[in-house]
Amino acid sequence: MSYQVLARKYRPHSFQEMVGQEHVLRALINALDQQRLHHAYLFTGTRGVGKTTLARILAKCLNCETGISSNPCNQCATCLDVDAGRFIDLIEIDAASRTKVEDTRELLDNVQYAPARGRYKVYLIDETHMLSGHSFNALLKTLEEPPTHVKFLLATTDPQRLPITVLSRCLQFNLKKLAPEQIKKQLEFILGQEKIPFEINALSFLARAADGSVRDSLSLLDQAIAYGNGQVNEHDVRVMLGSIEQTHILHLVDQLARNDANALFATITQLSDQAADFGVVLEELLSLLHRIAVLQIIPDPANEENAELLAFEAIKKLTPEAVQLYYQIGLIGRRDLPLAPSPRSGFEMVMLRMLAFQLNQNTEPKQNFEEKTSRAMPTQTNIQQTAVAKPTQTKPTQTAIDWNDLIPQLNLTGFTQELAMNCALKELTDERVLLWLDPNQTALRNPKQEARLAQALSSHFDRPLAVQISPGAPDLATPARAKNALQSAQLQAATTALQNDAKAQSLLKAFDAIIQPGSIQVKQQKEPELN
């Protein structure tokens, strides 16, 4: 006998065997037991959550030879034929392959005929959103007033693409993604039935990788059994999924909490030696930070995985503010990782950024580490200390420099000039320039333009400067806004002068003319060139 994949072998045959979806099951069970049957049902939800399975069980409940109920016998010829996919009065249609209106009309021509064997003729239309507009129009009338012996069961992953006229004619049930814990329990049950040895942590990874889909989890389980040669263990599952050993991620968090740059880079080197995908490493780190943030607010030691994480020393060292900061830095770093020269260098910069903006979580200062990072990556505290120790080397801040006057001296062009014109100077120090950006001009932000602006400023002040740009207030005073205000004032003055000019008014009266709105232009004076 040929092997049957787990997703088919363990497909539920009754409502009681379904995993999750209690809100849908309750409504269907009550409707069947009370004989309050609608003529059209719509099941929506992502892939692999049970839409087609529910529809088949419902078709079996409607046609079971023991009568209509929420508990089909699963033994009569009708139930067995439905499970085997050969029941003649259950017509399953894949809308993705039958989108033409001719196919729909051919289907509807047979609606009027009574069922051959069952109590009802059931039409199960999968991926309903793939039907064409004409097909929907052809279906509407029958869907609204079908013969008493017909039931329509529609299933779709994209209900937004269904016409509102179709939605209004159906009872709609939205199936949710399953929680990893629910999927994990189902995988544990199936492996027990199959008598296959497994490690519980391996099932956790499979459940998370399934992303709420039971069918996907069973496909991954089949793959894991084959990969592990008849068993499911954590190491094999991690390798199969391309995951990283959790200990490496825990070490990264611990080293961040201790501000231990040497150990942090040693861990990164180990990951690189193992040919790790640093994009996946960053995702794992973000996932761990999320779990830490939740556990810091809502401790849940009853969960085995949470209890292990709560015992981790870094949890006690990190404040919720630090976790939030690390998460935000990692999230932005994940977005920018493809722009880095290499994945490893991009990941290293994300880690360095977390260290640079650390919130001094430790009560005991790490003097050696602070001295090293102050030379390589000065934080705001380092800058303030340098300013106190060497006040003569600190460059003037915004109070001593006029950003409007500085921009022309930078010889900027194009989008870089536009970016500078729409910013206001917040602070200028030995190492960096802090700018506020007009919140209406955030589209001007671009790593390439920011790098050019930093280069121009560094050249002007004859020292390396980093540029940091943050959104400013809605009424931020920028050179661009000042320029626009000046031009508006000049235009208003020119318009008033023209209206008060006797010769101009005489010409308008003589030729019965008007001044076209928006046609008045102010001649701009040429700006003096810089020597």
PDB file of N, CA, C and O in Angstrom, residues 230-272:
ATOM      1  N   GLY A 230      13.156   9.001  10.350  1.00  0.00           N
ATOM      2  CA  GLY A 230      12.171   8.320  11.188  1.00  0.00           C
ATOM      3  C   GLY A 230      12.017   8.859  12.582  1.00  0.00           C
ATOM      4  O   GLY A 230      11.304   8.260  13.396  1.00  0.00           O
ATOM      5  N   GLN A 231      12.656   9.993  12.882  1.00  0.00           N
ATOM      6  CA  GLN A 231      12.459  10.629  14.177  1.00  0.00           C
ATOM      7  C   GLN A 231      12.525  12.148  13.998  1.00  0.00           C
ATOM      8  O   GLN A 231      13.018  12.645  12.989  1.00  0.00           O
ATOM      9  N   VAL A 232      12.013  12.860  14.988  1.00  0.00           N
ATOM     10  CA  VAL A 232      11.939  14.321  14.910  1.00  0.00           C
ATOM     11  C   VAL A 232      12.686  14.893  16.102  1.00  0.00           C
ATOM     12  O   VAL A 232      12.213  14.818  17.239  1.00  0.00           O
ATOM     13  N   ASN A 233      13.883  15.460  15.834  1.00  0.00           N
ATOM     14  CA  ASN A 233      14.645  16.070  16.919  1.00  0.00           C
ATOM     15  C   ASN A 233      14.928  17.532  16.601  1.00  0.00           C
ATOM     16  O   ASN A 233      14.840  17.971  15.448  1.00  0.00           O
ATOM     17  N   GLU A 234      15.249  18.291  17.644  1.00  0.00           N
ATOM     18  CA  GLU A 234      15.377  19.739  17.519  1.00  0.00           C
ATOM     19  C   GLU A 234      16.485  20.139  16.558  1.00  0.00           C
ATOM     20  O   GLU A 234      16.302  21.027  15.726  1.00  0.00           O
ATOM     21  N   HIS A 235      17.641  19.484  16.632  1.00  0.00           N
ATOM     22  CA  HIS A 235      18.770  19.870  15.782  1.00  0.00           C
ATOM     23  C   HIS A 235      18.425  19.703  14.305  1.00  0.00           C
ATOM     24  O   HIS A 235      18.688  20.587  13.481  1.00  0.00           O
ATOM     25  N   ASP A 236      17.835  18.558  13.951  1.00  0.00           N
ATOM     26  CA  ASP A 236      17.492  18.315  12.549  1.00  0.00           C
ATOM     27  C   ASP A 236      16.445  19.311  12.047  1.00  0.00           C
ATOM     28  O   ASP A 236      16.522  19.784  10.912  1.00  0.00           O
ATOM     29  N   VAL A 237      15.473  19.611  12.901  1.00  0.00           N
ATOM     30  CA  VAL A 237      14.424  20.553  12.508  1.00  0.00           C
ATOM     31  C   VAL A 237      15.018  21.946  12.297  1.00  0.00           C
ATOM     32  O   VAL A 237      14.665  22.649  11.334  1.00  0.00           O
ATOM     33  N   ARG A 238      15.919  22.350  13.168  1.00  0.00           N
ATOM     34  CA  ARG A 238      16.566  23.659  13.008  1.00  0.00           C
ATOM     35  C   ARG A 238      17.329  23.729  11.693  1.00  0.00           C
ATOM     36  O   ARG A 238      17.244  24.718  10.960  1.00  0.00           O
ATOM     37  N   VAL A 239      18.092  22.679  11.398  1.00  0.00           N
ATOM     38  CA  VAL A 239      18.862  22.652  10.149  1.00  0.00           C
ATOM     39  C   VAL A 239      17.916  22.669   8.951  1.00  0.00           C
ATOM     40  O   VAL A 239      18.138  23.385   7.965  1.00  0.00           O
ATOM     41  N   MET A 240      16.852  21.883   9.026  1.00  0.00           N
ATOM     42  CA  MET A 240      15.888  21.810   7.923  1.00  0.00           C
ATOM     43  C   MET A 240      15.220  23.156   7.666  1.00  0.00           C
ATOM     44  O   MET A 240      15.042  23.572   6.517  1.00  0.00           O
ATOM     45  N   LEU A 241      14.878  23.856   8.751  1.00  0.00           N
ATOM     46  CA  LEU A 241      14.191  25.144   8.616  1.00  0.00           C
ATOM     47  C   LEU A 241      15.162  26.302   8.415  1.00  0.00           C
ATOM     48  O   LEU A 241      14.735  27.436   8.152  1.00  0.00           O
ATOM     49  N   GLY A 242      16.457  26.042   8.563  1.00  0.00           N
ATOM     50  CA  GLY A 242      17.434  27.132   8.464  1.00  0.00           C
ATOM     51  C   GLY A 242      17.445  28.001   9.697  1.00  0.00           C
ATOM     52  O   GLY A 242      17.856  29.161   9.643  1.00  0.00           O
ATOM     53  N   SER A 243      16.990  27.446  10.832  1.00  0.00           N
ATOM     54  CA  SER A 243      16.945  28.211  12.080  1.00  0.00           C
ATOM     55  C   SER A 243      18.318  28.206  12.749  1.00  0.00           C
ATOM     56  O   SER A 243      19.205  27.426  12.413  1.00  0.00           O
ATOM     57  N   ILE A 244      18.482  29.078  13.728  1.00  0.00           N
ATOM     58  CA  ILE A 244      19.718  29.214  14.458  1.00  0.00           C
ATOM     59  C   ILE A 244      19.538  28.609  15.853  1.00  0.00           C
ATOM     60  O   ILE A 244      18.453  28.666  16.438  1.00  0.00           O
ATOM     61  N   GLU A 245      20.610  28.008  16.358  1.00  0.00           N
ATOM     62  CA  GLU A 245      20.543  27.489  17.727  1.00  0.00           C
ATOM     63  C   GLU A 245      20.121  28.602  18.690  1.00  0.00           C
ATOM     64  O   GLU A 245      20.686  29.700  18.677  1.00  0.00           O
ATOM     65  N   GLN A 246      19.131  28.304  19.513  1.00  0.00           N
ATOM     66  CA  GLN A 246      18.592  29.318  20.415  1.00  0.00           C
ATOM     67  C   GLN A 246      19.647  29.843  21.381  1.00  0.00           C
ATOM     68  O   GLN A 246      19.586  30.997  21.812  1.00  0.00           O
ATOM     69  N   THR A 247      20.633  29.002  21.695  1.00  0.00           N
ATOM     70  CA  THR A 247      21.660  29.442  22.629  1.00  0.00           C
ATOM     71  C   THR A 247      22.453  30.624  22.070  1.00  0.00           C
ATOM     72  O   THR A 247      22.850  31.521  22.814  1.00  0.00           O
ATOM     73  N   HIS A 248      22.682  30.642  20.750  1.00  0.00           N
ATOM     74  CA  HIS A 248      23.406  31.755  20.143  1.00  0.00           C
ATOM     75  C   HIS A 248      22.622  33.057  20.308  1.00  0.00           C
ATOM     76  O   HIS A 248      23.198  34.111  20.602  1.00  0.00           O
ATOM     77  N   ILE A 249      21.311  32.987  20.104  1.00  0.00           N
ATOM     78  CA  ILE A 249      20.480  34.191  20.219  1.00  0.00           C
ATOM     79  C   ILE A 249      20.426  34.652  21.671  1.00  0.00           C
ATOM     80  O   ILE A 249      20.492  35.854  21.966  1.00  0.00           O
ATOM     81  N   LEU A 250      20.331  33.695  22.597  1.00  0.00           N
ATOM     82  CA  LEU A 250      20.340  34.048  24.022  1.00  0.00           C
ATOM     83  C   LEU A 250      21.668  34.706  24.408  1.00  0.00           C
ATOM     84  O   LEU A 250      21.699  35.661  25.185  1.00  0.00           O
ATOM     85  N   HIS A 251      22.767  34.202  23.836  1.00  0.00           N
ATOM     86  CA  HIS A 251      24.067  34.801  24.120  1.00  0.00           C
ATOM     87  C   HIS A 251      24.141  36.237  23.605  1.00  0.00           C
ATOM     88  O   HIS A 251      24.704  37.116  24.274  1.00  0.00           O
ATOM     89  N   LEU A 252      23.572  36.477  22.422  1.00  0.00           N
ATOM     90  CA  LEU A 252      23.577  37.838  21.875  1.00  0.00           C
ATOM     91  C   LEU A 252      22.858  38.804  22.816  1.00  0.00           C
ATOM     92  O   LEU A 252      23.350  39.908  23.087  1.00  0.00           O
ATOM     93  N   VAL A 253      21.702  38.389  23.319  1.00  0.00           N
ATOM     94  CA  VAL A 253      20.947  39.255  24.232  1.00  0.00           C
ATOM     95  C   VAL A 253      21.710  39.461  25.530  1.00  0.00           C
ATOM     96  O   VAL A 253      21.785  40.577  26.060  1.00  0.00           O
ATOM     97  N   ASP A 254      22.296  38.388  26.049  1.00  0.00           N
ATOM     98  CA  ASP A 254      23.058  38.492  27.291  1.00  0.00           C
ATOM     99  C   ASP A 254      24.259  39.427  27.115  1.00  0.00           C
ATOM    100  O   ASP A 254      24.566  40.250  27.991  1.00  0.00           O
ATOM    101  N   GLN A 255      24.936  39.326  25.973  1.00  0.00           N
ATOM    102  CA  GLN A 255      26.102  40.179  25.726  1.00  0.00           C
ATOM    103  C   GLN A 255      25.707  41.635  25.515  1.00  0.00           C
ATOM    104  O   GLN A 255      26.445  42.548  25.897  1.00  0.00           O
ATOM    105  N   LEU A 256      24.548  41.859  24.925  1.00  0.00           N
ATOM    106  CA  LEU A 256      24.037  43.222  24.832  1.00  0.00           C
ATOM    107  C   LEU A 256      23.742  43.780  26.217  1.00  0.00           C
ATOM    108  O   LEU A 256      24.066  44.933  26.523  1.00  0.00           O
ATOM    109  N   ALA A 257      23.130  42.953  27.063  1.00  0.00           N
ATOM    110  CA  ALA A 257      22.788  43.408  28.414  1.00  0.00           C
ATOM    111  C   ALA A 257      24.032  43.737  29.223  1.00  0.00           C
ATOM    112  O   ALA A 257      24.024  44.638  30.070  1.00  0.00           O
ATOM    113  N   ARG A 258      25.124  43.002  28.974  1.00  0.00           N
ATOM    114  CA  ARG A 258      26.366  43.226  29.718  1.00  0.00           C
ATOM    115  C   ARG A 258      27.290  44.215  29.004  1.00  0.00           C
ATOM    116  O   ARG A 258      28.396  44.488  29.485  1.00  0.00           O
ATOM    117  N   ASN A 259      26.867  44.726  27.841  1.00  0.00           N
ATOM    118  CA  ASN A 259      27.701  45.654  27.062  1.00  0.00           C
ATOM    119  C   ASN A 259      29.068  45.046  26.738  1.00  0.00           C
ATOM    120  O   ASN A 259      30.092  45.730  26.730  1.00  0.00           O
ATOM    121  N   ASP A 260      29.076  43.746  26.468  1.00  0.00           N
ATOM    122  CA  ASP A 260      30.322  43.026  26.216  1.00  0.00           C
ATOM    123  C   ASP A 260      30.530  42.909  24.714  1.00  0.00           C
ATOM    124  O   ASP A 260      30.113  41.937  24.081  1.00  0.00           O
ATOM    125  N   ALA A 261      31.216  43.896  24.132  1.00  0.00           N
ATOM    126  CA  ALA A 261      31.411  43.934  22.683  1.00  0.00           C
ATOM    127  C   ALA A 261      32.291  42.788  22.207  1.00  0.00           C
ATOM    128  O   ALA A 261      32.048  42.207  21.135  1.00  0.00           O
ATOM    129  N   ASN A 262      33.333  42.435  22.972  1.00  0.00           N
ATOM    130  CA  ASN A 262      34.236  41.364  22.558  1.00  0.00           C
ATOM    131  C   ASN A 262      33.496  40.033  22.434  1.00  0.00           C
ATOM    132  O   ASN A 262      33.640  39.314  21.447  1.00  0.00           O
ATOM    133  N   ALA A 263      32.708  39.697  23.458  1.00  0.00           N
ATOM    134  CA  ALA A 263      31.945  38.446  23.421  1.00  0.00           C
ATOM    135  C   ALA A 263      30.890  38.485  22.314  1.00  0.00           C
ATOM    136  O   ALA A 263      30.624  37.474  21.658  1.00  0.00           O
ATOM    137  N   LEU A 264      30.300  39.663  22.105  1.00  0.00           N
ATOM    138  CA  LEU A 264      29.272  39.810  21.067  1.00  0.00           C
ATOM    139  C   LEU A 264      29.859  39.506  19.692  1.00  0.00           C
ATOM    140  O   LEU A 264      29.274  38.746  18.902  1.00  0.00           O
ATOM    141  N   PHE A 265      31.030  40.062  19.412  1.00  0.00           N
ATOM    142  CA  PHE A 265      31.636  39.826  18.102  1.00  0.00           C
ATOM    143  C   PHE A 265      32.162  38.402  17.970  1.00  0.00           C
ATOM    144  O   PHE A 265      32.223  37.862  16.862  1.00  0.00           O
ATOM    145  N   ALA A 266      32.532  37.790  19.080  1.00  0.00           N
ATOM    146  CA  ALA A 266      32.941  36.382  19.035  1.00  0.00           C
ATOM    147  C   ALA A 266      31.757  35.496  18.640  1.00  0.00           C
ATOM    148  O   ALA A 266      31.902  34.552  17.850  1.00  0.00           O
ATOM    149  N   THR A 267      30.572  35.808  19.174  1.00  0.00           N
ATOM    150  CA  THR A 267      29.366  35.055  18.808  1.00  0.00           C
ATOM    151  C   THR A 267      29.032  35.258  17.333  1.00  0.00           C
ATOM    152  O   THR A 267      28.649  34.304  16.633  1.00  0.00           O
ATOM    153  N   ILE A 268      29.174  36.497  16.844  1.00  0.00           N
ATOM    154  CA  ILE A 268      28.909  36.765  15.432  1.00  0.00           C
ATOM    155  C   ILE A 268      29.870  35.980  14.547  1.00  0.00           C
ATOM    156  O   ILE A 268      29.486  35.437  13.498  1.00  0.00           O
ATOM    157  N   THR A 269      31.120  35.872  14.966  1.00  0.00           N
ATOM    158  CA  THR A 269      32.102  35.096  14.206  1.00  0.00           C
ATOM    159  C   THR A 269      31.715  33.619  14.172  1.00  0.00           C
ATOM    160  O   THR A 269      31.829  32.954  13.136  1.00  0.00           O
ATOM    161  N   GLN A 270      31.243  33.087  15.306  1.00  0.00           N
ATOM    162  CA  GLN A 270      30.785  31.696  15.339  1.00  0.00           C
ATOM    163  C   GLN A 270      29.627  31.474  14.370  1.00  0.00           C
ATOM    164  O   GLN A 270      29.587  30.477  13.642  1.00  0.00           O
ATOM    165  N   LEU A 271      28.691  32.417  14.363  1.00  0.00           N
ATOM    166  CA  LEU A 271      27.556  32.303  13.443  1.00  0.00           C
ATOM    167  C   LEU A 271      28.026  32.349  11.992  1.00  0.00           C
ATOM    168  O   LEU A 271      27.528  31.601  11.145  1.00  0.00           O
ATOM    169  N   SER A 272      28.990  33.221  11.703  1.00  0.00           N
ATOM    170  CA  SER A 272      29.516  33.318  10.344  1.00  0.00           C
ATOM    171  C   SER A 272      30.232  32.036   9.942  1.00  0.00           C
ATOM    172  O   SER A 272      30.105  31.571   8.796  1.00  0.00           O
TER     173      SER A 272
END
